[in-house]
Structures are given as structure tokens and as C-alpha cells.
Amino acid sequence: MKFSQRPLALAFVLFCVAASSCNKKQEVGIPVGQFASLTGGQATFGQSTDKGVQLALDEINGSGGVLGQPIRMITKDNQSKPGETSTAVRELITRDKVVALIGEVASGRSLEAAPIAQRSGIPMISPASTNEKVTETGDHIFRVCFIDPFQGTVCAKFASKLGAKKAAIITDVSKDYSLGLAKSFKQEFLKEGGVITGEQSYSGGDKDFSAQLTAIKSANPDVVFLPAYYTEAPLIIRQARQLGITVPFIGGDGWDSSELVGVGGAAVEGCYFSNHFSNQSTDPQVVAFVDAYRKKYNQDPDAMVALGYDALRLLADAMKRAGTTDPAKVNAAIAATKDFPGVTGKITLDEHRNPTKPAVMLQVKNGKFTYVETIAP
Ligand code: PHE
């Protein structure tokens, strides 16, 4: 062999090795990507969604899959860290060649992923991100949960119903979710004739809230609206109780984690939060879902389990209706979703790719999330 041919020959050998190892690794099934916070600060969010997705996957693949093929989930952990979601989503699209994406729970991380999915023409379904801006990113971004302008309204109406005239608000300025929810609560509470007193803020990860809570105590509100995640909500409420603030706290879906009670204990007793789902529902479809979940995981499902379950089932339904896994056609089929029977309610996507669904109000009672009422849109 001539010296000059060597690199070419070497490249050919390397190519063959790579090709055969790729062939060996080639897996069957329709590749669907999931990005979730399986570890890190908000790990219960990602773990719950993933369990819901896995339960749906068992059911879908157990009954023959989609278009004669199983769905193959490829799940990446973003460790709850900013910046990791974009890396994960790029890998899922370019390396794993996923035809659709499921993710995320936290609105901030969905907002990180959405422009990438949109630019790549890959449909993305967020199971649980409620911030308005998420689906505004473009026509490839969908969600199966209600949005915060509705959730904030629900909480404000509920506060008035409790008889509150003065509400304080504590916002996490590091989260799109918290900022959006605080804004919509405030608008509606003022509309209801209420007064906002003692608006305070903090940044995710803070541990000492005594300055904010001292200010709130002197404002003397009837209720405190706390659009926080479960990572800070119980700490804030515990410190509030220590300072002698006895009024109820009201939160949104971000409170939904067993850690709310685990960390908050007696301090969170009697508090209320809005959510997508109650596992105490007597709807036969929900009962069957809760039973199947308990059987598989030996625990009760939270809202993110239910939303993850709905997200993958809705995607599978769209693929069937599309008759293909071509992302553009699947995208059109998702957009056309009408009356899909989710365990979190009936899902019809509007022209902004959002569903209109009822919310439930839950109360912490004896350490359990107890159903109070359903609020229709
Ligand atoms: N809605 C929250 C967000 O957008 C996430 C969340 C959904 C948390 C459901 C708990 C339950 O950031």
C-alpha cells in the first residue's frame, strides 16, 4: 500500500468498526425523548413524571405499541440544573433522533428546551409547566396541564371565598413559574375587591426568610399566597409559624410533593393549594389509574405522575391518528387533539396549544392532601 493511501484505509476500517457497533446497538421501537429532573433540587418532580410515563409506556407497549411498533423511551436527567436541559434536548434530537419530546415540569426548564424543539421541528409536550410563555414559543410546543393565568385566578377566588380581604404574596423571583402565578393571583384578588399588603420576595435556594416574614407579620394579612416550589414552601411556612403568623397559606401546584408535609409537618396543616389532580377522585378512570400505579410502585400518585401518564398517552394517540411517526405529521395530530380522556381531565388543545381543564383545591389535613373542591375553567 502506498503511504498516501494509509489514512484512507484507516478511515475505512474505523468506519466499518463504528458501523458494525452501531448496528449491534440499534434498538427497536419509536424513539421518544424525555428530559426530567430525576436528581437534584427538584428531584421529586422528575421522578414522579417519569413514573407516570413508565406506567403509560407499560400499557401502550403491553397492548401492541403504536403503528405496530413499541415506543422506546430515552430519558435524560437534567439534575434540576439550569443549562443541563438544553444539552439533554440537543442530544435527544441529534444523536437519539427522537420523533417527539416529553418534558418538563418546571416552567423555567421547559422554557429552556422549547426553542430547541421548535427550531428542530420536533413536537414537545410539557406535562406540567403552567407558565403562559412555554407554549408561546411556537407551534411545536404543547402542554397537557392548565396555565397559570387560570391557576392564579382559582387561588384568588378561593382566598376570597375563605373570607380574606387582605392577602400578602411571597414570590420566588428566580422562577418564571412563581412570577407568573403571583401576577395572576394579584390581578384577580384586586378584581375581587381585595387588597394586597406586604409583597415580599426571595430567590430559590434561600433558607432564611425572617426579614420577609417579619414584614408580612406587621402587614397583618388574612391569608398569604405563596407560589413556591415544595423545596422552599415548607421552610417558609415553618418559619412563619415560629414568628406567630397563624393565617392560612395558599399555594399552587408547585407545592405538590410528599416533602411538603415531610419537611413542613404541623406547620403546613390546614394550608391549601391548587392542583391538577386528586388521587381521592371517584371517577372510574382515575380509580383504575390510581390502582394500577399503587400496584406498580406501592405508593400514591401525585399530579405529576398523572400528567406524565396523560402526556405519553396523548402522544401515542396522536401518532396513531397521524398514521406515521413523521414529526411534522405527529405535530399536526397533537394540535388536533380533541376530548382526549386524560386522568387529569378531558384534553382539547386550543389554538395556543393549551388545554382548558378544571383545577382542584386540596388542603393539608392530618398530613394528607385532602380534596376540597373542583374549580371549572
Ligand atoms: N407548574 C409548575 C411549573 O410550571 C410545575 C409543577 C406542576 C409542579 C405540577 C408540581 C405539580 O413550574
Short mmCIF file of C-alpha atoms and ligand atoms in Angstrom, two decimals:
data_model
loop_
_atom_site.label_atom_id
_atom_site.label_comp_id
_atom_site.label_asym_id
_atom_site.label_seq_id
_atom_site.Cartn_x
_atom_site.Cartn_y
_atom_site.Cartn_z
CA MET A 1 0.00 0.00 0.00
CA LYS A 2 1.27 3.43 -0.92
CA PHE A 3 1.99 5.69 2.03
CA SER A 4 -0.61 8.23 0.89
CA GLN A 5 -3.38 5.62 0.90
CA ARG A 6 -2.90 4.73 4.54
CA PRO A 7 -5.14 7.37 6.12
CA LEU A 8 -7.90 6.40 3.72
CA ALA A 9 -7.60 2.72 4.60
CA LEU A 10 -7.54 3.52 8.29
CA ALA A 11 -10.63 5.68 7.95
CA PHE A 12 -12.38 2.84 6.14
CA VAL A 13 -11.53 0.37 8.90
CA LEU A 14 -12.73 2.81 11.57
CA PHE A 15 -15.92 3.40 9.64
CA CYS A 16 -16.62 -0.35 9.47
CA VAL A 17 -15.99 -0.79 13.18
CA ALA A 18 -18.26 2.14 14.01
CA ALA A 19 -20.97 0.95 11.64
CA SER A 20 -20.99 -2.60 12.97
CA SER A 21 -21.09 -1.44 16.60
CA CYS A 22 -23.93 0.93 15.71
CA ASN A 23 -25.77 -1.89 14.03
CA LYS A 24 -25.38 -4.07 17.06
CA LYS A 25 -26.71 -1.33 19.30
CA GLN A 26 -29.59 -0.48 17.03
CA GLU A 27 -32.73 -0.82 19.10
CA VAL A 28 -36.27 -1.37 18.05
CA GLY A 29 -39.15 0.94 18.62
CA ILE A 30 -40.21 4.51 18.07
CA PRO A 31 -37.71 6.77 19.86
CA VAL A 32 -39.39 9.28 22.16
CA GLY A 33 -37.26 11.55 24.36
CA GLN A 34 -37.93 12.60 27.89
CA PHE A 35 -35.98 15.20 29.87
CA ALA A 36 -36.66 15.41 33.58
CA SER A 37 -35.19 16.40 36.95
CA LEU A 38 -34.53 12.86 38.18
CA THR A 39 -31.93 14.14 40.66
CA GLY A 40 -31.01 17.48 42.27
CA GLY A 41 -33.07 20.18 43.94
CA GLN A 42 -36.48 19.29 42.49
CA ALA A 43 -35.97 15.55 42.09
CA THR A 44 -39.49 14.56 43.11
CA PHE A 45 -40.85 16.48 40.09
CA GLY A 46 -38.84 14.47 37.56
CA GLN A 47 -39.15 11.15 39.37
CA SER A 48 -42.92 11.47 39.53
CA THR A 49 -43.34 12.40 35.87
CA ASP A 50 -41.07 9.57 34.84
CA LYS A 51 -43.07 7.05 36.86
CA GLY A 52 -46.25 8.23 35.14
CA VAL A 53 -44.57 7.99 31.75
CA GLN A 54 -43.32 4.47 32.54
CA LEU A 55 -46.79 3.33 33.59
CA ALA A 56 -48.24 4.66 30.33
CA LEU A 57 -45.39 3.00 28.42
CA ASP A 58 -46.18 -0.39 30.02
CA GLU A 59 -49.79 -0.04 28.97
CA ILE A 60 -49.10 1.19 25.43
CA ASN A 61 -46.40 -1.36 24.64
CA GLY A 62 -48.30 -4.08 26.50
CA SER A 63 -51.20 -3.64 24.13
CA GLY A 64 -49.20 -3.80 20.90
CA GLY A 65 -47.50 -0.40 20.82
CA VAL A 66 -48.18 2.23 18.19
CA LEU A 67 -48.40 1.56 14.43
CA GLY A 68 -47.16 -1.99 15.05
CA GLN A 69 -44.07 -0.87 16.97
CA PRO A 70 -43.28 -0.37 20.64
CA ILE A 71 -42.40 3.10 21.90
CA ARG A 72 -38.80 3.33 23.07
CA MET A 73 -38.39 5.99 25.77
CA ILE A 74 -34.99 7.63 26.06
CA THR A 75 -34.89 9.57 29.32
CA LYS A 76 -32.25 12.13 30.27
CA ASP A 77 -31.71 13.65 33.71
CA ASN A 78 -31.07 17.40 33.82
CA GLN A 79 -30.24 17.21 37.56
CA SER A 80 -32.60 20.18 38.18
CA LYS A 81 -29.75 22.41 36.95
CA PRO A 82 -30.05 25.34 34.55
CA GLY A 83 -28.18 24.67 31.31
CA GLU A 84 -28.42 20.87 31.51
CA THR A 85 -31.81 20.73 29.81
CA SER A 86 -30.56 22.29 26.58
CA THR A 87 -27.69 19.80 26.41
CA ALA A 88 -30.06 16.88 27.04
CA VAL A 89 -32.59 18.04 24.47
CA ARG A 90 -29.94 18.63 21.78
CA GLU A 91 -28.59 15.11 22.36
CA LEU A 92 -32.04 13.58 22.22
CA ILE A 93 -32.75 15.29 18.91
CA THR A 94 -29.44 14.98 17.09
CA ARG A 95 -28.00 11.74 18.49
CA ASP A 96 -31.01 9.71 19.52
CA LYS A 97 -33.19 11.04 16.68
CA VAL A 98 -36.30 11.18 18.81
CA VAL A 99 -39.54 11.92 16.96
CA ALA A 100 -41.12 13.74 19.92
CA LEU A 101 -40.22 15.04 23.38
CA ILE A 102 -41.91 14.86 26.78
CA GLY A 103 -40.80 17.45 29.35
CA GLU A 104 -40.53 19.34 31.69
CA VAL A 105 -42.29 20.00 34.95
CA ALA A 106 -40.60 23.29 35.96
CA SER A 107 -41.59 26.09 33.61
CA GLY A 108 -38.06 27.51 33.60
CA ARG A 109 -36.67 24.26 32.22
CA SER A 110 -39.45 23.89 29.64
CA LEU A 111 -38.62 27.41 28.51
CA GLU A 112 -35.01 26.31 28.09
CA ALA A 113 -35.98 23.32 25.95
CA ALA A 114 -38.78 24.81 23.89
CA PRO A 115 -36.76 26.98 21.43
CA ILE A 116 -34.54 23.98 20.60
CA ALA A 117 -37.50 21.66 19.94
CA GLN A 118 -39.22 24.40 17.94
CA ARG A 119 -36.16 25.09 15.74
CA SER A 120 -35.64 21.37 15.14
CA GLY A 121 -39.26 20.74 14.17
CA ILE A 122 -39.71 18.17 16.94
CA PRO A 123 -43.01 18.31 18.87
CA MET A 124 -42.59 18.80 22.63
CA ILE A 125 -45.31 18.11 25.16
CA SER A 126 -44.81 19.57 28.61
CA PRO A 127 -46.68 17.50 31.16
CA ALA A 128 -46.80 20.10 33.91
CA SER A 129 -45.34 23.51 33.05
CA THR A 130 -48.06 26.06 33.69
CA ASN A 131 -46.29 29.33 32.80
CA GLU A 132 -48.05 31.05 29.92
CA LYS A 133 -44.87 31.67 27.91
CA VAL A 134 -43.98 27.98 27.46
CA THR A 135 -46.34 27.23 24.55
CA GLU A 136 -45.97 30.76 23.17
CA THR A 137 -42.50 29.65 21.99
CA GLY A 138 -44.03 28.22 18.84
CA ASP A 139 -46.32 25.78 17.06
CA HIS A 140 -44.34 22.68 18.14
CA ILE A 141 -44.78 23.28 21.88
CA PHE A 142 -47.78 21.77 23.66
CA ARG A 143 -48.84 21.03 27.21
CA VAL A 144 -51.42 18.81 28.90
CA CYS A 145 -51.90 20.99 32.02
CA PHE A 146 -53.82 24.22 32.60
CA ILE A 147 -51.96 27.55 32.60
CA ASP A 148 -51.09 29.98 35.43
CA PRO A 149 -53.44 32.81 34.47
CA PHE A 150 -56.17 30.29 35.31
CA GLN A 151 -54.42 28.78 38.33
CA GLY A 152 -53.76 32.21 39.87
CA THR A 153 -57.41 33.13 39.37
CA VAL A 154 -58.51 29.92 41.04
CA CYS A 155 -56.35 30.65 44.10
CA ALA A 156 -57.51 34.28 44.35
CA LYS A 157 -61.17 33.31 44.11
CA PHE A 158 -60.62 30.64 46.73
CA ALA A 159 -58.92 33.15 49.06
CA SER A 160 -61.93 35.48 48.75
CA LYS A 161 -64.22 32.58 49.41
CA LEU A 162 -62.36 31.93 52.65
CA GLY A 163 -63.32 35.49 53.53
CA ALA A 164 -59.89 37.04 53.01
CA LYS A 165 -59.85 40.79 52.33
CA LYS A 166 -56.10 41.33 52.69
CA ALA A 167 -53.56 38.99 51.07
CA ALA A 168 -49.78 39.02 51.28
CA ILE A 169 -47.72 37.48 48.45
CA ILE A 170 -44.23 35.98 48.67
CA THR A 171 -42.64 35.46 45.23
CA ASP A 172 -39.60 33.44 44.18
CA VAL A 173 -38.02 35.94 41.77
CA SER A 174 -35.73 33.24 40.33
CA LYS A 175 -38.65 31.26 38.85
CA ASP A 176 -40.84 32.14 35.85
CA TYR A 177 -43.48 29.95 37.44
CA SER A 178 -43.62 31.92 40.68
CA LEU A 179 -43.54 35.34 38.98
CA GLY A 180 -46.39 34.41 36.60
CA LEU A 181 -48.56 32.92 39.30
CA ALA A 182 -48.03 35.86 41.68
CA LYS A 183 -49.09 38.24 38.90
CA SER A 184 -52.30 36.43 38.03
CA PHE A 185 -53.25 35.96 41.71
CA LYS A 186 -52.78 39.66 42.36
CA GLN A 187 -54.87 40.73 39.35
CA GLU A 188 -57.78 38.53 40.31
CA PHE A 189 -57.65 39.26 44.04
CA LEU A 190 -57.81 43.01 43.33
CA LYS A 191 -60.72 42.36 40.95
CA GLU A 192 -62.48 40.53 43.75
CA GLY A 193 -62.20 43.75 45.79
CA GLY A 194 -59.30 42.53 47.95
CA VAL A 195 -56.16 44.39 48.99
CA ILE A 196 -52.57 43.20 48.59
CA THR A 197 -50.46 44.02 51.61
CA GLY A 198 -46.83 43.19 52.27
CA GLU A 199 -45.47 41.88 48.95
CA GLN A 200 -42.19 40.09 49.57
CA SER A 201 -39.70 38.12 47.50
CA TYR A 202 -36.85 35.63 47.79
CA SER A 203 -34.67 33.59 45.47
CA GLY A 204 -34.86 29.79 45.06
CA GLY A 205 -32.40 28.09 47.42
CA ASP A 206 -32.71 30.73 50.18
CA LYS A 207 -33.07 29.30 53.66
CA ASP A 208 -33.75 32.26 55.95
CA PHE A 209 -36.97 34.17 55.37
CA SER A 210 -37.18 36.04 58.67
CA ALA A 211 -36.88 39.55 57.16
CA GLN A 212 -39.72 38.94 54.67
CA LEU A 213 -41.91 37.23 57.26
CA THR A 214 -41.41 39.96 59.85
CA ALA A 215 -42.63 42.50 57.27
CA ILE A 216 -45.61 40.28 56.48
CA LYS A 217 -46.49 39.88 60.11
CA SER A 218 -46.74 43.63 60.57
CA ALA A 219 -48.89 43.93 57.42
CA ASN A 220 -51.36 41.61 59.16
CA PRO A 221 -52.90 39.80 56.13
CA ASP A 222 -55.85 37.38 56.28
CA VAL A 223 -54.05 34.94 54.01
CA VAL A 224 -50.59 34.54 52.44
CA PHE A 225 -50.26 33.49 48.81
CA LEU A 226 -47.04 31.53 48.32
CA PRO A 227 -46.42 30.48 44.68
CA ALA A 228 -43.32 28.48 45.65
CA TYR A 229 -41.97 25.02 44.91
CA TYR A 230 -42.05 22.36 47.62
CA THR A 231 -38.35 22.98 48.16
CA GLU A 232 -38.98 26.33 49.89
CA ALA A 233 -42.71 26.38 50.76
CA PRO A 234 -42.50 24.23 53.93
CA LEU A 235 -39.42 26.11 55.21
CA ILE A 236 -41.17 29.45 54.74
CA ILE A 237 -44.35 28.26 56.44
CA ARG A 238 -42.45 26.77 59.37
CA GLN A 239 -40.55 30.00 59.92
CA ALA A 240 -43.83 31.93 59.63
CA ARG A 241 -45.41 29.82 62.37
CA GLN A 242 -42.38 30.37 64.59
CA LEU A 243 -42.86 34.12 64.16
CA GLY A 244 -46.50 33.78 65.18
CA ILE A 245 -48.14 34.09 61.74
CA THR A 246 -51.16 31.82 62.09
CA VAL A 247 -53.21 32.62 58.94
CA PRO A 248 -53.55 30.03 56.17
CA PHE A 249 -51.04 29.91 53.34
CA ILE A 250 -52.30 29.19 49.82
CA GLY A 251 -50.05 27.83 47.10
CA GLY A 252 -50.16 26.41 43.59
CA ASP A 253 -49.24 23.07 42.03
CA GLY A 254 -45.56 23.60 42.88
CA TRP A 255 -46.33 22.50 46.44
CA ASP A 256 -47.23 19.02 45.25
CA SER A 257 -44.66 16.70 46.79
CA SER A 258 -44.66 14.40 49.78
CA GLU A 259 -41.81 16.59 51.03
CA LEU A 260 -44.24 19.44 51.68
CA VAL A 261 -45.55 17.50 54.66
CA GLY A 262 -42.24 15.70 55.30
CA VAL A 263 -40.46 18.99 55.90
CA GLY A 264 -43.42 21.20 56.88
CA GLY A 265 -45.00 18.86 59.41
CA ALA A 266 -47.58 20.52 61.65
CA ALA A 267 -46.77 23.99 60.25
CA VAL A 268 -48.42 23.21 56.89
CA GLU A 269 -51.57 21.68 58.42
CA GLY A 270 -54.69 23.47 57.19
CA CYS A 271 -52.93 25.14 54.23
CA TYR A 272 -54.43 24.93 50.75
CA PHE A 273 -53.03 24.54 47.24
CA SER A 274 -54.42 24.24 43.74
CA ASN A 275 -53.53 21.19 41.70
CA HIS A 276 -54.26 19.21 38.54
CA PHE A 277 -55.48 16.06 40.13
CA SER A 278 -56.65 14.44 43.33
CA ASN A 279 -55.93 10.77 43.96
CA GLN A 280 -59.14 10.70 46.04
CA SER A 281 -61.27 11.14 42.91
CA THR A 282 -64.07 8.59 42.46
CA ASP A 283 -64.05 8.85 38.66
CA PRO A 284 -63.71 5.22 37.47
CA GLN A 285 -60.88 6.04 35.03
CA VAL A 286 -58.93 7.79 37.81
CA VAL A 287 -59.61 4.96 40.27
CA ALA A 288 -58.25 2.41 37.76
CA PHE A 289 -55.17 4.56 37.18
CA VAL A 290 -54.53 5.04 40.92
CA ASP A 291 -54.88 1.27 41.48
CA ALA A 292 -52.50 0.42 38.64
CA TYR A 293 -50.00 2.94 39.96
CA ARG A 294 -50.19 1.64 43.52
CA LYS A 295 -49.67 -1.88 42.22
CA LYS A 296 -46.54 -0.92 40.28
CA TYR A 297 -44.94 1.50 42.76
CA ASN A 298 -46.55 0.81 46.12
CA GLN A 299 -47.29 4.50 46.73
CA ASP A 300 -49.92 7.09 45.80
CA PRO A 301 -49.58 9.06 42.58
CA ASP A 302 -49.20 12.83 42.73
CA ALA A 303 -50.23 15.28 39.99
CA MET A 304 -47.01 14.96 38.05
CA VAL A 305 -47.41 11.19 37.82
CA ALA A 306 -50.88 11.73 36.38
CA LEU A 307 -49.71 14.43 33.96
CA GLY A 308 -46.74 12.36 32.75
CA TYR A 309 -49.12 9.46 32.19
CA ASP A 310 -51.50 11.68 30.22
CA ALA A 311 -48.69 13.27 28.17
CA LEU A 312 -47.33 9.99 26.80
CA ARG A 313 -50.78 8.53 26.17
CA LEU A 314 -51.84 11.65 24.31
CA LEU A 315 -48.69 11.45 22.18
CA ALA A 316 -49.33 7.78 21.37
CA ASP A 317 -52.90 8.65 20.42
CA ALA A 318 -51.66 11.42 18.10
CA MET A 319 -49.18 9.05 16.41
CA LYS A 320 -51.97 6.58 15.78
CA ARG A 321 -54.16 9.29 14.28
CA ALA A 322 -51.22 10.59 12.20
CA GLY A 323 -50.61 7.04 10.91
CA THR A 324 -46.88 7.81 10.90
CA THR A 325 -44.09 8.85 13.25
CA ASP A 326 -43.01 11.70 10.98
CA PRO A 327 -42.56 14.60 13.43
CA ALA A 328 -44.37 17.17 11.26
CA LYS A 329 -47.43 14.95 10.87
CA VAL A 330 -47.38 13.92 14.55
CA ASN A 331 -47.18 17.63 15.40
CA ALA A 332 -50.32 18.33 13.37
CA ALA A 333 -52.11 15.40 15.01
CA ILE A 334 -51.21 16.60 18.53
CA ALA A 335 -52.50 20.07 17.64
CA ALA A 336 -55.80 18.49 16.56
CA THR A 337 -56.31 16.67 19.91
CA LYS A 338 -59.93 16.83 20.95
CA ASP A 339 -61.66 15.36 24.02
CA PHE A 340 -58.73 13.11 24.89
CA PRO A 341 -59.72 11.24 28.06
CA GLY A 342 -56.88 12.12 30.45
CA VAL A 343 -56.84 11.10 34.11
CA THR A 344 -56.32 14.81 34.81
CA GLY A 345 -59.44 15.69 32.81
CA LYS A 346 -60.59 15.85 29.24
CA ILE A 347 -57.95 17.39 26.99
CA THR A 348 -58.79 19.55 23.98
CA LEU A 349 -55.93 21.71 22.75
CA ASP A 350 -56.82 25.26 21.74
CA GLU A 351 -55.10 27.33 19.04
CA HIS A 352 -52.39 28.25 21.55
CA ARG A 353 -51.72 24.52 22.19
CA ASN A 354 -53.09 24.70 25.75
CA PRO A 355 -55.90 22.64 27.23
CA THR A 356 -58.76 24.15 29.20
CA LYS A 357 -59.18 21.96 32.28
CA PRO A 358 -60.57 22.25 35.78
CA ALA A 359 -58.32 22.63 38.83
CA VAL A 360 -58.77 21.02 42.22
CA MET A 361 -58.18 22.70 45.56
CA LEU A 362 -56.51 20.47 48.15
CA GLN A 363 -56.00 21.00 51.86
CA VAL A 364 -53.30 19.51 54.07
CA LYS A 365 -55.18 17.55 56.72
CA ASN A 366 -53.51 15.09 59.08
CA GLY A 367 -50.53 15.09 56.74
CA LYS A 368 -52.61 14.14 53.69
CA PHE A 369 -53.63 16.17 50.64
CA THR A 370 -57.38 16.19 51.06
CA TYR A 371 -59.74 17.08 48.21
CA VAL A 372 -61.73 20.27 48.87
CA GLU A 373 -63.36 21.19 45.57
CA THR A 374 -63.07 21.26 41.80
CA ILE A 375 -62.98 24.64 40.10
CA ALA A 376 -64.12 24.65 36.48
CA PRO A 377 -62.46 26.97 33.98
N1 PHE B 1 -46.50 24.09 37.27
C1 PHE B 1 -45.16 24.12 37.79
C2 PHE B 1 -44.30 24.95 36.86
O1 PHE B 1 -44.72 25.29 35.81
C3 PHE B 1 -44.61 22.75 37.94
C4 PHE B 1 -45.44 21.75 38.69
C5 PHE B 1 -46.51 21.12 38.09
C6 PHE B 1 -45.15 21.40 39.97
C7 PHE B 1 -47.30 20.18 38.77
C8 PHE B 1 -45.90 20.48 40.66
C9 PHE B 1 -47.00 19.88 40.08
O2 PHE B 1 -43.19 25.28 37.12
#
